Amino acid sequence: MYKHRKWFDIKQLITMLLLLTFVLAMAGCGSGNQKGDPWVWVQALKADDISSVAIWYDNEEQVALSPDEIAKLITLLNDLKQSDFTENEELTGGTPAYGVQITTADDTYYINEAIAPSGTLEIKYGEKMWWIDNEALSSFIKGKNEE
């Protein structure tokens, strides 16, 4: 005689519910304020993403960059590699004397002088501090400060 087979038995149903709960929980882990890695952001940065850029020094005066200077800065940022970044896990450093403020639609970023063995500049990106070791970018920002 023909027996009607159930689509799911209770074990399969529980397993599928647990799997669905796990997948939804993992999807939630990627949301929120997580920004990823700073080198991905700088490599993708375009002029259209930027609202304003200003060089600052001595925590006081800000000088807006010209469109040509912004283009040069973007080129320098786009050229940064993952190897130019080191996470500042101990949050060591001092008070910076100069830096650049980059305002985009989603946030304001400060790349400023670092007093560190692993980089001449630093940036807070997401919830982490990063040293940047790139002479061309450092010279550009420092040079604008000295003008």
Short mmCIF file of C-alpha atoms in Angstrom, two decimals:
data_model
loop_
_atom_site.label_atom_id
_atom_site.label_comp_id
_atom_site.label_asym_id
_atom_site.label_seq_id
_atom_site.Cartn_x
_atom_site.Cartn_y
_atom_site.Cartn_z
CA MET A 1 0.00 0.00 0.00
CA TYR A 2 1.12 3.57 -0.76
CA LYS A 3 2.20 5.66 2.22
CA HIS A 4 2.15 9.42 2.12
CA ARG A 5 5.61 10.76 3.03
CA LYS A 6 5.92 13.90 5.17
CA TRP A 7 7.77 16.80 3.60
CA PHE A 8 9.83 17.37 6.73
CA ASP A 9 10.29 15.41 9.86
CA ILE A 10 10.86 17.26 13.14
CA LYS A 11 14.68 16.85 13.03
CA GLN A 12 14.88 18.39 9.57
CA LEU A 13 12.63 21.26 10.63
CA ILE A 14 14.75 22.03 13.71
CA THR A 15 17.95 21.81 11.65
CA MET A 16 16.59 24.23 9.05
CA LEU A 17 15.43 26.69 11.72
CA LEU A 18 18.84 26.60 13.41
CA LEU A 19 20.58 27.11 10.08
CA LEU A 20 18.31 30.03 9.22
CA THR A 21 18.94 31.60 12.65
CA PHE A 22 22.71 31.21 12.17
CA VAL A 23 22.64 32.78 8.68
CA LEU A 24 20.58 35.74 9.89
CA ALA A 25 22.86 36.25 12.89
CA MET A 26 25.95 36.22 10.68
CA ALA A 27 24.37 38.69 8.27
CA GLY A 28 23.78 41.05 11.19
CA CYS A 29 27.46 40.93 12.16
CA GLY A 30 28.41 42.82 9.01
CA SER A 31 26.05 45.70 9.56
CA GLY A 32 26.42 48.80 11.65
CA ASN A 33 29.41 51.13 11.79
CA GLN A 34 31.96 48.70 10.40
CA LYS A 35 33.95 50.43 7.69
CA GLY A 36 36.40 47.78 6.64
CA ASP A 37 39.98 48.58 5.76
CA PRO A 38 41.35 52.09 5.18
CA TRP A 39 43.40 51.13 2.13
CA VAL A 40 40.22 50.01 0.36
CA TRP A 41 38.62 53.40 1.08
CA VAL A 42 41.61 55.49 -0.08
CA GLN A 43 42.12 53.42 -3.23
CA ALA A 44 38.47 53.99 -4.26
CA LEU A 45 38.24 57.68 -3.25
CA LYS A 46 37.18 60.04 -6.06
CA ALA A 47 36.84 63.81 -6.28
CA ASP A 48 33.04 63.43 -6.42
CA ASP A 49 33.13 61.75 -2.97
CA ILE A 50 34.70 64.79 -1.32
CA SER A 51 32.80 67.80 0.02
CA SER A 52 35.87 69.69 1.26
CA VAL A 53 39.55 69.30 2.05
CA ALA A 54 41.63 71.52 4.30
CA ILE A 55 45.16 71.41 5.65
CA TRP A 56 45.45 72.35 9.31
CA TYR A 57 48.37 73.07 11.57
CA ASP A 58 48.88 73.86 15.24
CA ASN A 59 45.25 72.80 15.80
CA GLU A 60 44.15 76.26 14.71
CA GLU A 61 44.28 77.48 11.14
CA GLN A 62 42.73 75.56 8.26
CA VAL A 63 43.63 76.28 4.66
CA ALA A 64 41.32 74.95 1.94
CA LEU A 65 43.03 73.14 -0.92
CA SER A 66 42.59 74.20 -4.52
CA PRO A 67 41.00 71.77 -7.02
CA ASP A 68 44.49 70.94 -8.39
CA GLU A 69 45.79 70.26 -4.87
CA ILE A 70 42.77 68.07 -4.11
CA ALA A 71 43.44 66.11 -7.33
CA LYS A 72 47.07 65.59 -6.27
CA LEU A 73 45.97 64.46 -2.79
CA ILE A 74 43.47 61.99 -4.27
CA THR A 75 46.17 60.57 -6.55
CA LEU A 76 48.49 60.09 -3.56
CA LEU A 77 45.71 58.44 -1.55
CA ASN A 78 44.68 56.19 -4.46
CA ASP A 79 48.29 55.02 -4.76
CA LEU A 80 48.49 53.81 -1.14
CA LYS A 81 48.86 50.06 -0.67
CA GLN A 82 47.83 47.79 2.16
CA SER A 83 51.51 47.54 3.14
CA ASP A 84 51.54 51.31 3.81
CA PHE A 85 49.15 50.80 6.77
CA THR A 86 49.89 49.39 10.23
CA GLU A 87 47.22 49.14 12.89
CA ASN A 88 48.05 51.19 15.98
CA GLU A 89 46.78 48.57 18.40
CA GLU A 90 48.21 50.24 21.52
CA LEU A 91 46.87 53.66 20.46
CA THR A 92 50.28 55.18 21.04
CA GLY A 93 51.15 58.60 19.75
CA GLY A 94 51.33 62.26 20.60
CA THR A 95 49.67 65.52 19.75
CA PRO A 96 49.92 66.14 16.00
CA ALA A 97 51.17 69.49 14.72
CA TYR A 98 49.62 69.24 11.24
CA GLY A 99 47.27 67.20 9.09
CA VAL A 100 44.55 67.19 6.47
CA GLN A 101 40.79 67.08 7.04
CA ILE A 102 38.77 65.32 4.34
CA THR A 103 34.99 65.70 4.50
CA THR A 104 32.81 63.28 2.55
CA ALA A 105 29.06 62.67 2.54
CA ASP A 106 29.38 59.93 5.17
CA ASP A 107 32.10 61.21 7.52
CA THR A 108 35.04 63.52 8.19
CA TYR A 109 38.49 61.95 8.17
CA TYR A 110 41.68 63.34 9.65
CA ILE A 111 45.05 62.23 8.33
CA ASN A 112 47.59 63.85 10.62
CA GLU A 113 51.15 63.76 11.79
CA ALA A 114 52.07 60.62 13.71
CA ILE A 115 54.84 60.24 16.21
CA ALA A 116 55.43 56.56 15.63
CA PRO A 117 58.01 54.13 14.37
CA SER A 118 55.53 52.57 11.94
CA GLY A 119 54.43 55.66 10.06
CA THR A 120 54.71 59.40 9.67
CA LEU A 121 50.93 59.85 9.44
CA GLU A 122 47.88 58.37 11.14
CA ILE A 123 44.15 58.06 10.49
CA LYS A 124 41.20 56.90 12.53
CA TYR A 125 39.15 54.68 10.25
CA GLY A 126 36.15 52.88 11.66
CA GLU A 127 36.95 52.07 15.26
CA LYS A 128 40.70 51.65 14.71
CA MET A 129 43.73 53.90 14.47
CA TRP A 130 46.17 53.26 11.62
CA TRP A 131 49.68 54.50 10.94
CA ILE A 132 50.45 55.39 7.33
CA ASP A 133 54.02 55.04 6.12
CA ASN A 134 54.19 56.77 2.75
CA GLU A 135 56.80 59.43 2.08
CA ALA A 136 55.02 61.04 -0.89
CA LEU A 137 51.76 61.58 1.02
CA SER A 138 53.61 62.72 4.13
CA SER A 139 55.72 65.20 2.14
CA PHE A 140 52.64 66.61 0.40
CA ILE A 141 50.75 67.22 3.65
CA LYS A 142 53.80 68.48 5.53
CA GLY A 143 54.82 70.64 2.57
CA LYS A 144 51.40 72.32 2.43
CA ASN A 145 51.78 73.04 6.13
CA GLU A 146 55.14 74.75 5.58
CA GLU A 147 53.93 77.03 2.75
#
